[in-house]
């Protein structure tokens, strides 16, 4: 059977495929930091030449930010669009890396071989599973089994500022029957997953200012209100003692989980104790009347991601600072509207500012949650393909993270997305020592070959 030939080809090419991924991982394409602009460009060039080497017509397409890579292959059958992102998160804190983040290597660990390096899992390793599956398919058959558009972005980790305008300007070119997005994870190391819901995201980065300058806390302390005292009280007030978020109207557009999905999730037997235990924690911190999977996948959150102000250097300085700042983000679900939540947050904050205090916001757009409908037969086909590859059957799952492009595909191109990825919970994405299991890379590539086979059978 020819699928077996493709799978064998993937097996025998694994070392070379891994070397190619290491090449891509050596390019420090950190999209958020202007110092790496040329490297982002280089990563785009690298992908263009990889696709071209496969006989795919591919181009680097400029945007006001980092370039997109777009490639097309003509063919019969369904038209698939494959999306991944070639940009990566910053590496800091650098001192916590055991090996240099952009000098990737294969490492033996007690749990098996891993590819260590920034972007190995999020998202270069995942993106390359699809490219390598295509390479093997072409090597065996001389061409791909259906019409495919390749779409790689270089700004995903920095809020995708160029994405919506690019999609709008190129809507006709980017339209396809369904988008395949490889930027999520397995449910467990032996259970593959198709993600059917993503949380949205809203960030607020702001500074409150009280006194017009830093003050001596002996001379002014007691009479002058300290902005850090104000800020911490505001932040502490965002949750109540049951773990619920206190902003008025916050839960208005949060739906209850459908019974069918609740039953599906119960069947997954999620082991929250080991999930938390792996990161040194014991008990769930979300709304106390919710299950652990609901807390991660279907309930909204509010987190303080950073907080600063006053003197933080060595020793001690008795300062009463003029300013205090924080970065706060909300994961959104259901129909929660980022703009409405932003308004509610700002009114709460401003209502709690003492007289004379001011606030300045440095914030960009938010993205709503997305919910995939699995009515398209492509979902069951992909589930079968994944179940054939992995030790246990594939599950439909939620994802606590955010991938705003899934919503834009629907909104701008009218296209559904199927989110399939092979990351593991312990990949340390966005953190020091990011890794991707060699097994994820290998079986991920094999999975795409099987999915291509199923989807193109018609
Ligand atoms: N690949 C992640 C999304 C993700 C996170 C999938 C966790 C599975 C598990 C994506 O690259 C990401 O980091 N998204 C950001 C939002 C983006 C707008 C910066 C996120 O979720 O914080
Ligand atoms: Mn990602
Ligand atoms: Mn990411």
Tab-separated table of C-alpha atoms and ligand atoms in Angstrom:
chain	number	residue	atom	x	y	z
A	1	UNK	CA	0.000	0.000	0.000
A	2	UNK	CA	1.422	3.359	-0.980
A	3	UNK	CA	0.752	5.033	2.377
A	4	UNK	CA	3.106	2.473	3.913
A	5	UNK	CA	5.768	3.458	1.412
A	6	UNK	CA	5.390	7.105	2.449
A	7	UNK	CA	5.588	6.139	6.129
A	8	UNK	CA	8.736	4.070	5.520
A	9	UNK	CA	10.223	6.973	3.637
A	10	UNK	CA	9.559	9.211	6.665
A	11	UNK	CA	11.259	6.628	8.921
A	12	UNK	CA	14.359	6.317	6.767
A	13	UNK	CA	14.627	10.099	6.316
A	14	UNK	CA	14.238	10.936	10.023
A	15	UNK	CA	17.905	11.806	10.630
A	16	UNK	CA	18.049	14.134	7.644
A	17	UNK	CA	14.692	15.675	8.587
A	18	UNK	CA	15.989	16.309	12.099
A	19	UNK	CA	19.103	17.996	10.699
A	20	UNK	CA	16.893	20.281	8.610
A	21	UNK	CA	14.858	21.223	11.674
A	22	UNK	CA	18.064	21.975	13.598
A	23	UNK	CA	19.065	24.311	10.753
A	24	UNK	CA	15.835	26.252	11.106
A	25	UNK	CA	16.175	26.328	14.903
A	26	UNK	CA	19.597	27.971	14.582
A	27	UNK	CA	17.948	31.095	13.145
A	28	UNK	CA	16.952	33.307	16.106
A	29	UNK	CA	13.640	34.543	14.683
A	30	UNK	CA	12.364	36.355	17.777
A	31	UNK	CA	9.554	38.416	16.317
A	32	UNK	CA	8.908	40.787	19.183
A	33	UNK	CA	12.462	42.175	19.353
A	34	UNK	CA	13.494	44.504	16.490
A	35	UNK	CA	17.104	43.357	16.964
A	36	UNK	CA	16.116	40.069	15.272
A	37	UNK	CA	14.366	41.550	12.256
A	38	UNK	CA	16.943	40.181	9.820
A	39	UNK	CA	16.772	36.766	11.427
A	40	UNK	CA	13.019	36.660	10.949
A	41	UNK	CA	13.635	37.481	7.324
A	42	UNK	CA	16.238	34.733	7.139
A	43	UNK	CA	13.846	32.166	8.586
A	44	UNK	CA	11.267	33.154	5.954
A	45	UNK	CA	13.890	32.772	3.203
A	46	UNK	CA	14.871	29.391	4.608
A	47	UNK	CA	11.272	28.171	4.413
A	48	UNK	CA	10.781	29.535	0.921
A	49	UNK	CA	13.797	27.619	-0.323
A	50	UNK	CA	12.693	24.438	1.487
A	51	UNK	CA	9.310	24.597	-0.222
A	52	UNK	CA	10.851	25.452	-3.569
A	53	UNK	CA	13.173	22.468	-3.257
A	54	UNK	CA	10.017	20.343	-3.097
A	55	UNK	CA	8.786	21.853	-6.346
A	56	UNK	CA	6.243	24.032	-4.559
A	57	UNK	CA	5.881	27.559	-5.873
A	58	UNK	CA	6.561	29.609	-2.763
A	59	UNK	CA	7.283	33.232	-2.062
A	60	UNK	CA	8.277	35.483	0.766
A	61	UNK	CA	5.599	38.125	0.972
A	62	UNK	CA	6.455	41.438	2.612
A	63	UNK	CA	4.266	43.036	5.270
A	64	UNK	CA	4.865	46.176	7.360
A	65	UNK	CA	6.232	43.729	9.947
A	66	UNK	CA	7.836	40.344	9.348
A	67	UNK	CA	7.202	38.582	6.043
A	68	UNK	CA	4.658	35.844	5.400
A	69	UNK	CA	5.575	32.750	3.426
A	70	UNK	CA	2.942	31.571	0.971
A	71	UNK	CA	3.184	28.526	-1.285
A	72	UNK	CA	0.773	26.742	-3.574
A	73	UNK	CA	0.445	23.302	-5.054
A	74	UNK	CA	-2.307	22.559	-7.497
A	75	UNK	CA	-4.181	19.278	-7.523
A	76	UNK	CA	-7.515	17.515	-7.393
A	77	UNK	CA	-9.632	16.744	-4.376
A	78	UNK	CA	-9.991	18.959	-1.343
A	79	UNK	CA	-8.074	22.204	-1.040
A	80	UNK	CA	-6.157	22.290	2.251
A	81	UNK	CA	-4.394	25.246	3.777
A	82	UNK	CA	-1.583	24.493	6.185
A	83	UNK	CA	-0.622	27.140	8.775
A	84	UNK	CA	2.330	27.340	11.162
A	85	UNK	CA	4.491	30.138	12.572
A	86	UNK	CA	8.237	30.458	12.155
A	87	UNK	CA	8.770	33.143	14.792
A	88	UNK	CA	9.671	32.287	18.368
A	89	UNK	CA	9.450	33.780	21.832
A	90	UNK	CA	12.357	35.702	23.389
A	91	UNK	CA	14.756	33.456	25.320
A	92	UNK	CA	15.059	35.354	28.569
A	93	UNK	CA	15.898	34.548	31.272
A	94	UNK	CA	18.934	33.289	29.349
A	95	UNK	CA	20.776	32.192	32.488
A	96	UNK	CA	18.166	29.501	33.122
A	97	UNK	CA	18.986	27.670	29.878
A	98	UNK	CA	21.246	24.629	30.281
A	99	UNK	CA	22.313	24.888	26.629
A	100	UNK	CA	22.330	27.948	24.345
A	101	UNK	CA	18.769	28.438	22.988
A	102	UNK	CA	19.839	28.832	19.365
A	103	UNK	CA	22.408	26.030	19.349
A	104	UNK	CA	19.873	23.202	19.156
A	105	UNK	CA	20.893	19.601	19.720
A	106	UNK	CA	19.440	16.148	20.185
A	107	UNK	CA	19.573	15.179	23.820
A	108	UNK	CA	19.048	11.819	25.540
A	109	UNK	CA	16.695	12.136	28.499
A	110	UNK	CA	15.126	9.505	30.784
A	111	UNK	CA	11.880	9.940	28.792
A	112	UNK	CA	13.602	9.542	25.406
A	113	UNK	CA	15.375	11.699	22.850
A	114	UNK	CA	14.416	15.360	22.625
A	115	UNK	CA	15.265	18.233	20.302
A	116	UNK	CA	16.310	21.062	22.616
A	117	UNK	CA	16.159	24.718	21.584
A	118	UNK	CA	13.911	27.769	21.323
A	119	UNK	CA	11.099	27.126	18.857
A	120	UNK	CA	11.629	23.348	18.775
A	121	UNK	CA	8.033	22.817	19.904
A	122	UNK	CA	6.469	26.268	19.383
A	123	UNK	CA	6.307	26.216	16.473
A	124	UNK	CA	9.175	25.312	14.141
A	125	UNK	CA	9.256	21.607	14.992
A	126	UNK	CA	5.500	21.369	14.543
A	127	UNK	CA	5.526	23.338	11.295
A	128	UNK	CA	8.221	21.052	9.915
A	129	UNK	CA	6.192	17.893	10.667
A	130	UNK	CA	3.870	18.970	7.870
A	131	UNK	CA	6.658	19.992	5.490
A	132	UNK	CA	8.453	16.681	6.066
A	133	UNK	CA	5.265	14.705	5.478
A	134	UNK	CA	4.886	16.534	2.159
A	135	UNK	CA	8.530	15.865	1.297
A	136	UNK	CA	8.092	12.121	1.826
A	137	UNK	CA	4.819	12.093	-0.095
A	138	UNK	CA	6.437	13.836	-3.059
A	139	UNK	CA	9.471	11.527	-2.935
A	140	UNK	CA	7.192	8.496	-3.233
A	141	UNK	CA	4.461	9.789	-5.544
A	142	UNK	CA	6.150	12.592	-7.449
A	143	UNK	CA	3.409	15.007	-6.313
A	144	UNK	CA	1.096	15.818	-3.416
A	145	UNK	CA	-2.319	14.117	-3.176
A	146	UNK	CA	-4.432	17.266	-3.315
A	147	UNK	CA	-4.410	21.013	-3.673
A	148	UNK	CA	-2.460	22.586	-0.802
A	149	UNK	CA	-1.697	26.158	0.220
A	150	UNK	CA	1.150	26.704	2.663
A	151	UNK	CA	0.887	29.754	4.900
A	152	UNK	CA	3.630	30.520	7.408
A	153	UNK	CA	3.555	33.550	9.662
A	154	UNK	CA	6.431	35.339	11.395
A	155	UNK	CA	4.534	37.449	13.923
A	156	UNK	CA	2.402	34.994	15.872
A	157	UNK	CA	4.332	35.450	19.094
A	158	UNK	CA	4.059	39.215	18.908
A	159	UNK	CA	0.341	39.647	18.400
A	160	UNK	CA	0.221	39.198	14.589
A	161	UNK	CA	-0.033	42.924	13.733
A	162	UNK	CA	0.163	42.313	9.969
A	163	UNK	CA	-2.013	39.234	9.799
A	164	UNK	CA	-5.530	40.611	9.392
A	165	UNK	CA	-4.623	43.196	6.711
A	166	UNK	CA	-2.604	40.532	4.863
A	167	UNK	CA	-5.476	38.067	4.967
A	168	UNK	CA	-7.936	40.701	3.828
A	169	UNK	CA	-5.731	41.787	0.937
A	170	UNK	CA	-5.084	38.200	-0.133
A	171	UNK	CA	-8.398	36.638	0.788
A	172	UNK	CA	-8.944	35.063	-2.590
A	173	UNK	CA	-5.505	33.500	-2.682
A	174	UNK	CA	-5.707	32.138	0.867
A	175	UNK	CA	-9.185	30.636	0.680
A	176	UNK	CA	-9.342	26.836	0.947
A	177	UNK	CA	-11.793	24.155	2.077
A	178	UNK	CA	-10.235	23.787	5.504
A	179	UNK	CA	-7.216	25.075	7.411
A	180	UNK	CA	-4.866	22.700	9.189
A	181	UNK	CA	-3.087	24.410	12.075
A	182	UNK	CA	-0.167	22.670	13.730
A	183	UNK	CA	0.403	24.694	16.905
A	184	UNK	CA	-1.239	22.674	19.710
A	185	UNK	CA	-0.426	19.547	21.688
A	186	UNK	CA	-1.164	15.911	22.345
A	187	UNK	CA	-3.594	15.215	25.167
A	188	UNK	CA	-1.115	12.821	26.750
A	189	UNK	CA	2.080	11.376	25.373
A	190	UNK	CA	0.189	8.402	23.942
A	191	UNK	CA	-3.112	10.166	23.170
A	192	UNK	CA	-3.231	12.413	20.094
A	193	UNK	CA	-5.730	15.230	20.010
A	194	UNK	CA	-7.792	17.465	17.799
A	195	UNK	CA	-8.423	20.773	19.538
A	196	UNK	CA	-11.955	22.030	19.075
A	197	UNK	CA	-11.917	25.114	21.252
A	198	UNK	CA	-9.373	27.819	21.996
A	199	UNK	CA	-9.504	30.580	24.550
A	200	UNK	CA	-9.279	34.189	23.452
A	201	UNK	CA	-6.877	36.712	24.913
A	202	UNK	CA	-6.898	40.289	26.105
A	203	UNK	CA	-3.920	42.117	27.591
A	204	UNK	CA	-3.696	45.360	29.542
A	205	UNK	CA	-0.318	46.978	30.160
A	206	UNK	CA	-0.576	50.109	32.260
A	207	UNK	CA	1.068	52.522	34.670
A	208	UNK	CA	-0.618	54.414	37.437
A	209	UNK	CA	0.918	57.642	38.626
A	210	UNK	CA	0.331	59.270	41.993
A	211	UNK	CA	2.881	61.767	43.308
A	212	UNK	CA	4.471	63.892	40.585
A	213	UNK	CA	7.945	62.570	41.503
A	214	UNK	CA	9.618	59.917	43.659
A	215	UNK	CA	9.504	60.942	47.312
A	216	UNK	CA	11.447	60.241	50.512
A	217	UNK	CA	9.243	57.790	52.413
A	218	UNK	CA	10.294	59.325	55.700
A	219	UNK	CA	9.340	62.815	54.697
A	220	UNK	CA	6.105	61.874	52.815
A	221	UNK	CA	5.253	58.338	54.016
A	222	UNK	CA	1.918	58.294	55.810
A	223	UNK	CA	0.555	61.418	54.227
A	224	UNK	CA	1.239	60.586	50.569
A	225	UNK	CA	-0.601	57.656	48.947
A	226	UNK	CA	1.846	55.086	47.522
A	227	UNK	CA	0.986	53.948	43.942
A	228	UNK	CA	2.225	50.421	44.701
A	229	UNK	CA	-0.262	50.189	47.562
A	230	UNK	CA	-3.015	51.311	45.210
A	231	UNK	CA	-1.934	48.948	42.446
A	232	UNK	CA	-1.642	45.852	44.618
A	233	UNK	CA	-5.042	46.478	46.156
A	234	UNK	CA	-6.592	46.831	42.707
A	235	UNK	CA	-4.918	43.657	41.469
A	236	UNK	CA	-5.819	41.720	44.599
A	237	UNK	CA	-9.446	42.725	44.138
A	238	UNK	CA	-9.723	41.048	40.742
A	239	UNK	CA	-10.469	37.621	42.298
A	240	UNK	CA	-12.739	36.736	45.195
A	241	UNK	CA	-12.085	34.019	47.758
A	242	UNK	CA	-13.766	31.364	45.583
A	243	UNK	CA	-11.403	32.030	42.669
A	244	UNK	CA	-14.038	33.889	40.618
A	245	UNK	CA	-13.232	37.132	38.785
A	246	UNK	CA	-15.014	40.117	40.275
A	247	UNK	CA	-15.397	42.494	37.303
A	248	UNK	CA	-19.095	43.338	36.859
A	249	UNK	CA	-20.573	41.470	33.885
A	250	UNK	CA	-17.427	39.386	33.407
A	251	UNK	CA	-19.309	36.081	33.171
A	252	UNK	CA	-22.264	37.403	31.112
A	253	UNK	CA	-21.139	35.824	27.855
A	254	UNK	CA	-19.604	32.665	29.331
A	255	UNK	CA	-21.680	29.630	28.333
A	256	UNK	CA	-22.114	26.472	30.362
A	257	UNK	CA	-20.295	23.501	28.901
A	258	UNK	CA	-22.531	21.445	26.583
A	259	UNK	CA	-23.453	18.096	28.174
A	260	UNK	CA	-21.943	16.227	25.266
A	261	UNK	CA	-18.571	17.939	25.671
A	262	UNK	CA	-18.678	17.576	29.442
A	263	UNK	CA	-19.140	13.823	28.976
A	264	UNK	CA	-16.303	13.692	26.419
A	265	UNK	CA	-13.947	15.495	28.781
A	266	UNK	CA	-14.927	13.302	31.709
A	267	UNK	CA	-13.946	10.323	29.573
A	268	UNK	CA	-10.420	11.708	29.268
A	269	UNK	CA	-9.712	11.008	32.953
A	270	UNK	CA	-7.468	14.038	33.249
A	271	UNK	CA	-4.995	13.569	36.067
A	272	UNK	CA	-4.807	17.109	37.432
A	273	UNK	CA	-2.684	16.055	40.388
A	274	UNK	CA	0.174	14.944	38.202
A	275	UNK	CA	-0.376	17.912	35.833
A	276	UNK	CA	0.071	20.251	38.806
A	277	UNK	CA	2.626	18.013	40.533
A	278	UNK	CA	4.913	18.265	37.483
A	279	UNK	CA	5.247	21.999	38.133
A	280	UNK	CA	5.511	21.793	41.914
A	281	UNK	CA	1.883	22.597	42.757
A	282	UNK	CA	-0.865	20.778	44.599
A	283	UNK	CA	-4.353	22.234	44.343
A	284	UNK	CA	-6.289	23.908	41.489
A	285	UNK	CA	-6.590	27.688	41.868
A	286	UNK	CA	-9.552	28.395	39.573
A	287	UNK	CA	-13.221	28.807	40.441
A	288	UNK	CA	-13.762	26.254	43.177
A	289	UNK	CA	-16.984	24.853	41.699
A	290	UNK	CA	-15.329	23.897	38.393
A	291	UNK	CA	-13.480	20.789	37.270
A	292	UNK	CA	-9.757	21.111	36.520
A	293	UNK	CA	-10.254	20.664	32.752
A	294	UNK	CA	-12.933	23.348	32.733
A	295	UNK	CA	-10.495	25.669	34.514
A	296	UNK	CA	-7.930	25.231	31.733
A	297	UNK	CA	-10.133	24.887	28.675
A	298	UNK	CA	-13.540	26.468	29.078
A	299	UNK	CA	-13.454	29.010	31.904
A	300	UNK	CA	-12.086	32.526	31.551
A	301	UNK	CA	-9.122	33.688	33.626
A	302	UNK	CA	-7.374	36.813	34.781
A	303	UNK	CA	-3.638	36.752	35.459
A	304	UNK	CA	-1.097	39.338	36.469
A	305	UNK	CA	1.842	38.629	34.158
A	306	UNK	CA	4.182	41.293	35.461
A	307	UNK	CA	4.325	43.977	38.102
A	308	UNK	CA	6.940	46.622	38.756
A	309	UNK	CA	7.610	49.918	40.468
A	310	UNK	CA	9.795	51.529	43.093
A	311	UNK	CA	13.302	50.416	43.957
A	312	UNK	CA	14.162	46.815	43.018
A	313	UNK	CA	17.977	46.990	42.996
A	314	UNK	CA	20.351	45.635	45.635
A	315	UNK	CA	20.057	46.896	49.168
A	316	UNK	CA	17.342	49.199	50.321
A	317	UNK	CA	16.078	52.603	49.328
A	318	UNK	CA	13.333	54.322	51.303
A	319	UNK	CA	11.508	55.596	48.277
A	320	UNK	CA	7.833	56.332	47.916
A	321	UNK	CA	7.585	55.946	44.151
A	322	UNK	CA	5.680	58.139	41.803
A	323	UNK	CA	4.512	55.237	39.597
A	324	UNK	CA	3.544	51.581	39.636
A	325	UNK	CA	2.896	49.338	36.617
A	326	UNK	CA	1.478	45.963	35.736
A	327	UNK	CA	0.639	43.704	32.842
A	328	UNK	CA	-2.646	41.889	33.266
A	329	UNK	CA	-4.180	39.425	30.833
A	330	UNK	CA	-7.505	37.686	30.497
A	331	UNK	CA	-8.169	34.379	28.746
A	332	UNK	CA	-11.626	34.640	27.230
A	333	UNK	CA	-14.194	31.976	26.404
A	334	UNK	CA	-17.562	31.657	24.721
A	335	UNK	CA	-18.877	34.975	23.428
A	336	UNK	CA	-16.873	37.185	25.785
A	337	UNK	CA	-16.064	40.364	23.879
A	338	UNK	CA	-12.492	41.633	24.375
A	339	UNK	CA	-13.613	45.273	24.083
A	340	UNK	CA	-16.366	44.847	26.643
A	341	UNK	CA	-14.007	43.144	29.107
A	342	UNK	CA	-11.429	45.864	28.549
A	343	UNK	CA	-14.037	48.492	29.380
A	344	UNK	CA	-15.091	46.638	32.528
A	345	UNK	CA	-11.470	46.318	33.648
A	346	UNK	CA	-10.715	49.986	33.027
A	347	UNK	CA	-13.786	51.222	34.861
A	348	UNK	CA	-12.956	48.998	37.831
A	349	UNK	CA	-9.381	50.287	37.844
A	350	UNK	CA	-10.324	53.929	37.437
A	351	UNK	CA	-13.093	53.700	40.057
A	352	UNK	CA	-10.446	52.560	42.521
A	353	UNK	CA	-7.849	55.234	41.796
A	354	UNK	CA	-7.510	57.823	44.553
A	355	UNK	CA	-8.147	61.442	43.672
A	356	UNK	CA	-5.284	62.995	41.780
A	357	UNK	CA	-3.983	59.657	40.443
A	358	UNK	CA	-3.784	59.045	36.695
A	359	UNK	CA	-3.467	55.920	34.573
A	360	UNK	CA	-1.829	55.407	31.211
A	361	UNK	CA	-2.527	52.308	29.086
A	362	UNK	CA	-0.174	50.761	26.535
A	363	UNK	CA	-2.281	48.075	25.029
A	364	UNK	CA	-3.179	46.564	21.729
A	365	UNK	CA	-6.067	44.533	20.448
A	366	UNK	CA	-7.562	41.402	21.955
A	367	UNK	CA	-8.903	38.258	20.341
A	368	UNK	CA	-12.136	36.402	21.143
A	369	UNK	CA	-12.308	32.657	21.817
A	370	UNK	CA	-12.951	30.206	18.987
A	371	UNK	CA	-15.090	27.138	18.863
A	372	UNK	CA	-14.691	24.636	16.017
A	373	UNK	CA	-17.663	22.693	14.758
A	374	UNK	CA	-16.737	19.074	14.043
A	375	UNK	CA	-19.540	18.561	11.542
A	376	UNK	CA	-17.138	18.567	8.607
A	377	UNK	CA	-16.293	14.899	7.863
A	378	UNK	CA	-12.622	15.963	7.718
A	379	UNK	CA	-12.607	15.830	11.534
A	380	UNK	CA	-13.569	12.169	11.770
A	381	UNK	CA	-11.145	11.319	8.958
A	382	UNK	CA	-8.309	13.053	10.770
A	383	UNK	CA	-9.302	11.391	14.027
A	384	UNK	CA	-9.097	8.000	12.383
A	385	UNK	CA	-5.712	8.831	10.841
A	386	UNK	CA	-4.326	9.936	14.217
A	387	UNK	CA	-5.759	6.906	15.971
A	388	UNK	CA	-4.005	4.653	13.439
A	389	UNK	CA	-0.649	6.223	14.240
A	390	UNK	CA	-0.660	6.559	18.034
A	391	UNK	CA	-1.014	3.897	20.762
A	392	UNK	CA	-4.417	5.224	21.839
A	393	UNK	CA	-7.352	6.757	19.941
A	394	UNK	CA	-7.422	10.477	19.255
A	395	UNK	CA	-9.487	12.733	21.532
A	396	UNK	CA	-11.386	15.938	20.919
A	397	UNK	CA	-10.002	18.413	23.450
A	398	UNK	CA	-9.964	22.066	24.391
A	399	UNK	CA	-6.899	24.275	24.636
A	400	UNK	CA	-6.304	26.947	27.215
A	401	UNK	CA	-3.912	28.834	24.943
A	402	UNK	CA	-4.845	31.250	22.182
A	403	UNK	CA	-4.337	30.997	18.435
A	404	UNK	CA	-6.235	33.998	17.091
A	405	UNK	CA	-5.751	33.012	13.457
A	406	UNK	CA	-8.344	30.250	13.809
A	407	UNK	CA	-10.936	32.974	14.400
A	408	UNK	CA	-9.641	35.087	11.492
A	409	UNK	CA	-9.788	32.121	9.109
A	410	UNK	CA	-13.473	31.790	9.935
A	411	UNK	CA	-14.246	35.511	9.981
A	412	UNK	CA	-12.272	36.686	6.967
A	413	UNK	CA	-12.083	33.571	4.789
A	414	UNK	CA	-15.176	31.666	5.968
A	415	UNK	CA	-12.942	28.673	6.546
A	416	UNK	CA	-13.003	26.182	9.433
A	417	UNK	CA	-9.793	25.130	11.126
A	418	UNK	CA	-8.641	21.764	12.328
A	419	UNK	CA	-6.058	22.140	15.094
A	420	UNK	CA	-3.722	19.182	15.323
A	421	UNK	CA	-0.358	19.249	17.037
A	422	UNK	CA	2.066	17.000	18.818
A	423	UNK	CA	3.495	19.153	21.629
A	424	UNK	CA	3.635	17.752	25.154
A	425	UNK	CA	2.789	19.535	28.404
A	426	UNK	CA	6.428	19.392	29.502
A	427	UNK	CA	7.823	20.998	26.314
A	428	UNK	CA	8.497	24.207	28.236
A	429	UNK	CA	7.195	26.403	25.419
A	430	UNK	CA	7.907	30.122	26.022
A	431	UNK	CA	10.232	29.031	28.885
A	432	UNK	CA	13.919	28.191	29.205
A	433	UNK	CA	15.033	24.774	27.872
A	434	UNK	CA	12.183	24.386	25.389
A	435	UNK	CA	12.219	20.952	23.758
A	436	UNK	CA	10.278	18.802	21.308
A	437	UNK	CA	10.342	15.061	21.679
A	438	UNK	CA	11.915	13.313	18.728
A	439	UNK	CA	8.898	11.024	18.930
A	440	UNK	CA	6.567	14.027	18.503
A	441	UNK	CA	8.531	15.079	15.448
A	442	UNK	CA	8.640	11.600	13.957
A	443	UNK	CA	5.101	10.431	14.742
A	444	UNK	CA	3.810	13.948	14.023
A	445	UNK	CA	5.250	13.733	10.507
A	446	UNK	CA	3.781	10.239	10.076
A	447	UNK	CA	0.439	11.535	11.370
A	448	UNK	CA	0.264	14.230	8.684
A	449	UNK	CA	1.014	11.652	5.984
A	450	UNK	CA	-1.906	9.574	7.266
A	451	UNK	CA	-4.163	12.645	7.494
A	452	UNK	CA	-3.254	13.700	3.936
A	453	UNK	CA	-4.080	10.180	2.826
A	454	UNK	CA	-7.474	10.157	4.563
A	455	UNK	CA	-8.456	13.656	3.481
A	456	UNK	CA	-7.464	13.193	-0.149
A	457	UNK	CA	-9.338	9.901	-0.553
A	458	UNK	CA	-12.472	12.033	-0.882
B	1	LIG	N1	1.239	27.685	20.318
B	1	LIG	C1	0.790	28.671	21.244
B	1	LIG	C2	-0.629	28.416	21.726
B	1	LIG	C3	-0.706	27.251	22.673
B	1	LIG	C4	-0.391	27.437	24.001
B	1	LIG	C5	-1.068	25.990	22.240
B	1	LIG	C6	-0.425	26.391	24.879
B	1	LIG	C7	-1.099	24.931	23.125
B	1	LIG	C8	-0.776	25.133	24.456
B	1	LIG	C9	0.886	30.040	20.587
B	1	LIG	O1	2.116	30.201	19.898
B	1	LIG	C10	0.896	31.089	21.672
B	1	LIG	O2	1.847	31.151	22.399
B	1	LIG	N2	-0.158	31.906	21.760
B	1	LIG	C11	-0.169	32.982	22.702
B	1	LIG	C12	-1.013	34.101	22.186
B	1	LIG	C13	-0.396	34.919	21.113
B	1	LIG	C14	-1.407	35.934	20.626
B	1	LIG	C15	0.870	35.595	21.593
B	1	LIG	C16	-0.778	32.560	24.010
B	1	LIG	O3	-1.600	31.631	24.048
B	1	LIG	O4	-0.412	33.173	25.013
B	2	LIG	MN1	2.591	28.605	18.732
B	3	LIG	MN1	3.703	30.557	21.445
